[in-house]
Coordinates of C-alpha atoms in Angstrom, one line a residue:
M1 CA -15.4 38.8 119.4
A2 CA -14.0 35.4 118.2
I3 CA -15.3 32.9 116.2
S4 CA -13.5 29.5 117.6
C5 CA -14.0 26.8 115.1
N6 CA -11.3 25.0 114.0
K7 CA -6.8 25.4 114.2
Q8 CA -6.9 27.9 110.7
E9 CA -7.4 31.6 111.5
F10 CA -8.1 34.6 109.6
L11 CA -7.0 38.2 111.1
L12 CA -9.4 40.6 110.2
R13 CA -7.7 43.6 111.5
P14 CA -8.9 47.1 110.5
V15 CA -5.8 49.2 109.4
F16 CA -5.5 53.1 109.8
H17 CA -3.6 55.2 108.0
A18 CA -2.1 58.5 109.8
R19 CA -4.2 60.9 108.0
E20 CA -7.6 59.3 109.6
S21 CA -6.4 59.8 113.6
T22 CA -8.3 63.2 112.9
T23 CA -11.7 62.0 111.6
A24 CA -14.6 61.1 114.1
F25 CA -15.1 57.3 113.6
L26 CA -15.4 55.1 116.3
P27 CA -12.3 53.0 117.9
P28 CA -11.2 50.5 115.4
L29 CA -12.4 47.0 116.1
S30 CA -10.2 43.7 116.3
L31 CA -12.2 40.5 115.3
S32 CA -10.4 37.2 114.9
L33 CA -12.2 34.9 112.9
K34 CA -11.9 30.9 112.2
L35 CA -13.4 28.8 109.5
P36 CA -15.5 26.4 110.0
P37 CA -13.9 22.7 108.8
Q38 CA -15.3 22.5 105.2
S39 CA -13.6 26.1 104.4
H40 CA -10.6 25.9 104.6
S41 CA -10.0 22.3 103.3
K42 CA -8.2 23.0 100.1
V43 CA -8.1 27.0 98.9
R44 CA -7.6 26.1 95.2
R45 CA -6.3 29.3 93.9
V46 CA -5.3 32.4 95.4
V47 CA -5.9 35.6 92.9
K48 CA -3.7 38.8 94.1
M49 CA -4.4 41.4 92.0
S50 CA -2.7 44.2 91.8
A51 CA -2.9 47.3 90.0
T52 CA 1.3 46.9 88.7
E53 CA -0.4 43.9 87.0
V54 CA -2.9 45.2 85.2
T55 CA -0.9 46.2 81.5
S56 CA -4.3 45.7 79.4
S57 CA -7.8 46.2 79.2
R58 CA -8.5 43.9 77.3
I59 CA -9.8 40.8 79.2
S60 CA -7.8 37.3 79.7
Y61 CA -9.8 33.8 80.1
E62 CA -6.9 31.5 79.8
S63 CA -6.8 31.5 83.8
F64 CA -10.8 30.2 84.3
A65 CA -11.9 27.0 85.2
I66 CA -14.5 27.8 82.7
K67 CA -14.3 30.2 79.7
P68 CA -16.8 32.5 78.6
P69 CA -18.4 31.8 74.7
E70 CA -17.2 34.0 72.0
H71 CA -18.8 36.9 71.1
P72 CA -17.7 39.4 68.2
T73 CA -18.8 43.0 70.0
Y74 CA -19.9 41.7 73.3
D75 CA -17.5 43.9 75.8
L76 CA -17.9 42.3 78.8
K77 CA -15.7 44.7 80.9
G78 CA -18.1 47.5 79.7
I79 CA -21.1 45.5 81.6
I80 CA -19.4 44.9 84.7
K81 CA -18.9 48.9 84.3
L82 CA -22.4 49.6 83.8
A83 CA -23.3 47.2 86.6
L84 CA -21.0 49.5 89.3
E85 CA -22.1 53.0 87.6
E86 CA -26.2 52.4 87.7
D87 CA -25.4 51.7 91.6
A88 CA -23.3 54.2 92.5
G89 CA -25.0 56.6 90.6
D90 CA -23.5 60.6 90.8
R91 CA -23.0 60.5 94.1
G92 CA -21.1 57.1 95.0
D93 CA -22.0 54.8 97.8
V94 CA -23.3 57.2 100.3
T95 CA -23.6 54.8 103.4
C96 CA -19.7 53.7 103.1
L97 CA -18.9 57.4 102.9
A98 CA -20.9 57.9 105.9
T99 CA -20.1 54.6 108.4
I100 CA -16.8 53.3 107.0
P101 CA -13.1 54.5 107.2
F102 CA -11.9 54.8 103.8
D103 CA -8.6 52.7 104.6
M104 CA -10.1 50.2 107.1
E105 CA -9.2 46.3 106.0
V106 CA -11.4 43.9 106.7
E107 CA -12.3 39.9 105.2
A108 CA -15.5 39.5 103.8
Y109 CA -16.4 35.4 103.5
F110 CA -18.8 34.1 100.5
L111 CA -21.5 32.3 102.3
A112 CA -23.5 29.8 100.5
K113 CA -27.3 29.6 102.0
E114 CA -29.1 26.8 99.8
D115 CA -27.5 23.7 98.1
G116 CA -26.3 24.2 94.2
I117 CA -23.6 25.0 91.6
I118 CA -21.5 27.5 92.2
A119 CA -21.4 30.0 88.9
G120 CA -19.9 33.6 88.6
I121 CA -16.5 32.9 90.2
A122 CA -14.3 34.7 87.7
L123 CA -16.4 37.0 87.0
A124 CA -16.7 38.4 90.7
E125 CA -13.0 38.4 90.4
M126 CA -13.4 40.9 87.2
I127 CA -15.9 43.0 89.3
F128 CA -13.7 42.7 92.7
H129 CA -10.7 44.0 89.9
E130 CA -12.7 46.8 88.5
V131 CA -13.5 48.4 92.3
D132 CA -10.2 47.9 93.5
P133 CA -7.4 46.1 92.2
S134 CA -5.6 46.0 95.8
L135 CA -8.2 43.5 96.8
K136 CA -7.0 39.6 97.6
V137 CA -9.2 37.0 97.0
E138 CA -8.9 33.2 97.4
W139 CA -11.8 30.3 96.6
S140 CA -12.1 26.7 97.7
K141 CA -14.1 25.9 94.6
N142 CA -14.4 26.3 91.0
D143 CA -17.2 28.0 88.7
G144 CA -18.9 24.2 88.4
D145 CA -18.2 23.2 91.4
F146 CA -21.3 21.5 94.0
V147 CA -22.1 23.9 97.1
H148 CA -24.3 23.3 100.0
K149 CA -26.1 25.1 102.6
G150 CA -24.1 26.8 105.0
L151 CA -20.8 26.8 103.4
Q152 CA -18.2 29.2 103.0
F153 CA -16.6 29.2 99.8
G154 CA -14.5 32.0 99.2
R155 CA -13.1 35.7 100.7
V156 CA -12.7 38.8 100.0
H157 CA -9.4 41.0 101.9
G158 CA -8.7 44.3 101.6
R159 CA -10.2 47.9 102.3
A160 CA -14.0 47.1 103.5
H161 CA -15.6 50.8 101.8
N162 CA -14.3 49.1 98.2
I163 CA -15.5 45.6 99.0
V164 CA -18.7 46.5 100.5
V165 CA -19.3 48.8 97.4
A166 CA -18.5 45.6 95.3
E167 CA -20.9 43.4 97.0
R168 CA -24.5 44.2 95.8
V169 CA -22.9 44.3 92.1
V170 CA -21.1 40.8 92.6
L171 CA -23.9 38.8 94.5
N172 CA -26.4 39.8 91.7
F173 CA -24.2 38.1 88.5
M174 CA -23.2 34.9 90.9
Q175 CA -26.9 34.6 91.9
R176 CA -28.2 34.5 88.9
M177 CA -25.3 32.5 87.1
S178 CA -25.5 30.4 90.0
G179 CA -29.3 29.6 89.5
T180 CA -28.9 28.5 85.9
A181 CA -26.3 26.6 86.4
T182 CA -27.7 24.6 88.7
L183 CA -30.7 24.0 87.1
T184 CA -28.6 23.1 83.8
K185 CA -26.7 20.8 85.9
A186 CA -30.2 18.9 86.7
M187 CA -31.4 19.0 83.4
A188 CA -28.4 18.0 80.9
N189 CA -27.9 15.0 83.9
A190 CA -31.9 14.1 83.1
A191 CA -31.3 14.4 79.6
Y192 CA -28.9 12.0 79.1
P193 CA -27.6 10.8 76.4
A194 CA -29.0 13.9 74.5
Y195 CA -27.2 17.4 75.2
M196 CA -29.1 20.0 76.6
L197 CA -29.4 23.3 74.9
E198 CA -30.2 27.3 76.2
T199 CA -31.7 30.0 74.0
R200 CA -32.1 33.6 72.7
K201 CA -34.3 34.4 75.8
T202 CA -31.9 35.7 77.9
A203 CA -32.1 38.8 79.9
P204 CA -31.2 42.1 77.7
G205 CA -27.8 43.0 78.1
L206 CA -26.4 39.5 80.0
R207 CA -26.7 37.4 76.6
L208 CA -23.1 35.8 76.8
V209 CA -23.6 36.0 81.3
D210 CA -26.8 33.8 80.9
K211 CA -24.9 31.1 78.4
W212 CA -21.6 31.1 80.5
A213 CA -23.8 29.8 83.2
V214 CA -25.3 27.2 80.8
L215 CA -21.6 26.2 80.3
I216 CA -20.9 26.2 83.7
G217 CA -23.7 24.0 84.8
G218 CA -22.5 21.7 82.4
G219 CA -25.1 22.5 78.7
R220 CA -24.1 23.5 75.6
N221 CA -24.3 26.5 73.4
H222 CA -26.9 27.6 71.4
R223 CA -26.1 29.9 68.6
M224 CA -24.9 33.2 70.4
G225 CA -27.1 35.4 68.2
L226 CA -28.6 36.2 64.9
F227 CA -25.0 36.3 63.4
D228 CA -23.1 33.1 63.8
M229 CA -25.7 30.2 62.7
V230 CA -28.6 30.4 60.4
M231 CA -31.5 29.3 61.9
I232 CA -35.4 28.9 59.8
K233 CA -38.0 29.3 62.0
D234 CA -41.7 29.5 61.0
N235 CA -41.9 33.1 60.3
H236 CA -39.1 32.6 57.9
I237 CA -41.0 29.6 56.1
S238 CA -44.4 30.9 56.3
A239 CA -42.9 34.5 55.0
A240 CA -40.6 32.4 52.6
G241 CA -43.6 30.1 51.0
G242 CA -42.9 27.0 52.9
V243 CA -40.1 25.1 53.9
A244 CA -38.3 23.8 51.0
D245 CA -38.7 27.5 50.2
A246 CA -36.9 28.4 52.8
L247 CA -33.9 26.1 52.6
K248 CA -33.3 27.0 49.2
A249 CA -32.9 31.4 49.9
V250 CA -30.9 30.1 52.5
D251 CA -28.6 28.1 50.4
L252 CA -28.4 30.6 47.6
Y253 CA -27.6 33.3 50.3
L254 CA -25.3 31.5 51.7
E255 CA -23.4 30.7 48.1
Q256 CA -23.9 34.1 46.5
N257 CA -22.0 35.5 49.9
N258 CA -19.5 33.0 50.1
L259 CA -20.9 32.1 54.1
Q260 CA -20.1 28.7 55.6
M261 CA -22.0 28.5 58.8
E262 CA -24.3 26.2 60.4
V263 CA -27.9 25.9 59.4
E264 CA -30.8 24.8 61.4
V265 CA -34.9 24.5 60.2
E266 CA -37.4 24.2 62.4
T267 CA -40.6 21.9 61.2
R268 CA -43.5 21.3 63.3
T269 CA -45.2 18.2 61.5
L270 CA -43.8 15.0 60.8
E271 CA -45.1 15.9 56.9
E272 CA -42.8 19.4 57.2
V273 CA -40.0 16.9 58.4
E274 CA -40.6 14.9 55.0
E275 CA -40.1 17.9 52.6
V276 CA -37.0 18.9 54.1
L277 CA -35.3 15.4 53.9
H278 CA -37.2 15.1 50.1
Y279 CA -35.4 18.5 49.2
S280 CA -31.7 17.5 50.9
S281 CA -31.6 14.5 48.8
Q282 CA -32.6 16.5 45.5
T283 CA -30.2 19.4 46.5
K284 CA -27.1 20.0 47.7
T285 CA -27.5 21.8 50.6
S286 CA -25.6 23.4 54.1
L287 CA -28.0 22.5 56.1
T288 CA -27.1 20.3 59.7
R289 CA -29.7 20.5 62.2
I290 CA -33.4 19.5 62.1
M291 CA -35.8 21.0 65.3
L292 CA -38.3 18.7 65.8
D293 CA -40.7 21.6 67.4
N294 CA -43.9 21.1 69.9
M295 CA -43.5 17.1 68.9
V296 CA -43.7 16.1 72.9
V297 CA -47.4 16.6 73.6
P298 CA -48.4 16.7 77.4
L299 CA -51.1 14.5 78.4
P300 CA -53.6 15.2 80.9
N301 CA -51.8 13.0 83.9
G302 CA -48.4 15.1 83.8
D303 CA -46.6 12.9 81.6
V304 CA -45.8 13.0 77.9
D305 CA -46.4 11.4 74.6
I306 CA -43.3 11.2 72.6
S307 CA -44.7 8.9 69.7
M308 CA -44.4 11.4 67.3
L309 CA -40.8 12.7 68.3
K310 CA -39.5 9.2 68.0
E311 CA -41.1 9.1 64.6
A312 CA -39.4 12.1 63.5
V313 CA -35.8 10.8 64.5
Q314 CA -36.7 7.3 63.0
L315 CA -37.3 9.6 59.4
I316 CA -33.7 11.4 59.9
N317 CA -32.0 8.3 60.5
G318 CA -28.9 10.2 62.0
R319 CA -28.1 12.0 58.3
Y320 CA -28.6 15.2 60.6
E321 CA -28.6 16.9 63.8
T322 CA -32.0 16.8 65.7
E323 CA -33.4 19.1 68.2
A324 CA -36.2 18.9 70.4
S325 CA -38.0 22.0 71.5
G326 CA -41.7 22.3 73.1
N327 CA -42.8 21.4 76.6
V328 CA -39.3 20.7 77.9
T329 CA -38.9 20.7 81.8
L330 CA -37.2 18.9 84.4
D331 CA -40.0 16.4 84.9
T332 CA -40.1 15.7 81.1
V333 CA -36.3 16.3 79.9
H334 CA -35.5 12.8 80.9
K335 CA -38.3 11.0 78.6
I336 CA -37.2 12.8 76.1
G337 CA -33.6 12.5 76.3
Q338 CA -34.4 8.7 75.4
S339 CA -36.4 9.8 71.9
G340 CA -32.9 9.4 70.0
V341 CA -32.5 13.5 70.0
T342 CA -29.0 14.5 69.3
Y343 CA -30.0 17.8 71.3
I344 CA -33.1 19.5 73.8
S345 CA -33.3 22.8 73.9
S346 CA -35.6 24.8 76.5
G347 CA -35.8 28.5 77.2
S348 CA -36.6 27.9 81.1
L349 CA -32.7 27.8 81.9
T350 CA -32.6 31.3 81.2
H351 CA -35.9 33.4 81.1
S352 CA -37.0 32.1 84.3
V353 CA -34.0 31.4 86.2
K354 CA -34.4 31.1 90.2
A355 CA -31.1 32.7 91.9
L356 CA -29.1 30.7 94.8
D357 CA -29.3 32.5 97.8
I358 CA -25.3 33.5 98.1
S359 CA -24.6 36.3 100.8
L360 CA -21.2 38.0 101.0
K361 CA -20.5 38.9 104.8
I362 CA -18.1 40.5 107.1
D363 CA -19.4 38.9 110.6
I364 CA -19.3 35.4 109.6
E365 CA -20.7 34.6 112.7
L366 CA -23.4 36.5 112.9
A367 CA -24.7 35.6 109.7
L368 CA -24.1 32.3 110.7
K369 CA -26.4 32.6 113.9
V370 CA -29.0 34.1 111.3
G371 CA -28.6 31.8 108.7
R372 CA -29.5 29.2 111.3
R373 CA -32.8 30.5 112.5
T374 CA -34.0 30.9 109.3
G375 CA -33.0 27.7 107.9
R376 CA -30.6 29.4 105.2
A377 CA -27.3 28.1 106.6

């Protein structure tokens, strides 16, 4: 079987070692695959992963196109291992063990089945490395690049067994991250000149991964967790006895503990905005940002009224950063961005992500044939 799409040819030849000659597997196949024009134009990076190159268990992000956000305790390698272990269970891949000779070598191709922003390429390399450091991966795209439906944008070469074992974990991460990056790109473009932020509404255990995808999509990161920024929200204000009392308590805490960090306070009314401004005019404070929560009012016709939001921004008058939150959608974010706020935050970037459809196929000819039949290639 040969696919003749252009001049560049990639040979898929199952390789067997002598000890396999007594196995009961079918005779080896010899497949000659040629990539279509868009997938060979510029292979930007070749990552050759060898066991001899692994000198430390620490992860180096220097070669990544877009580095992940920082977290003092997050174990990204541990998350990868956990994902692989939950898939393998206590037996490993019984289907691969039954059907694929262990030392068969093949090439598999990444295929985009819809338009979007690709994300998770660097993480995919880490997963392949964890499964088998000898696998070789090539990409024609980087994290953050646009891919169109039907595009082959990467390939992996090595033992078929290990490629298939890694396949679903790689795709699970890439599809989720790409979905987040795609929505973030659309909302960040529409929000300009305001910056787009996500929230802490991320999948449990995937905080860093979800926020990494937002960066790849052109957004900015809000606080990573409870530890890296003071964020005085409604429940804190209620418990403290009011917005001024909450701010005063935070300023005292930071001073007593010799801490310097950003401080944001949530306001829900113009009166609360004025109270914050009055407090800050009378007292030295660590306040850096004022959240304007639910000051975007939805209208029956699907539009939004941002007059309250604009009035709050005018009251603050550049003394502090501002952040609009609530009723933020792809349809409303452009209008909100014209209000003068510094940031717009939306939990939907991560809590309601629609995965981007991506596949990894050894038989790319059949995958494309099926994809065209179903409108996904």
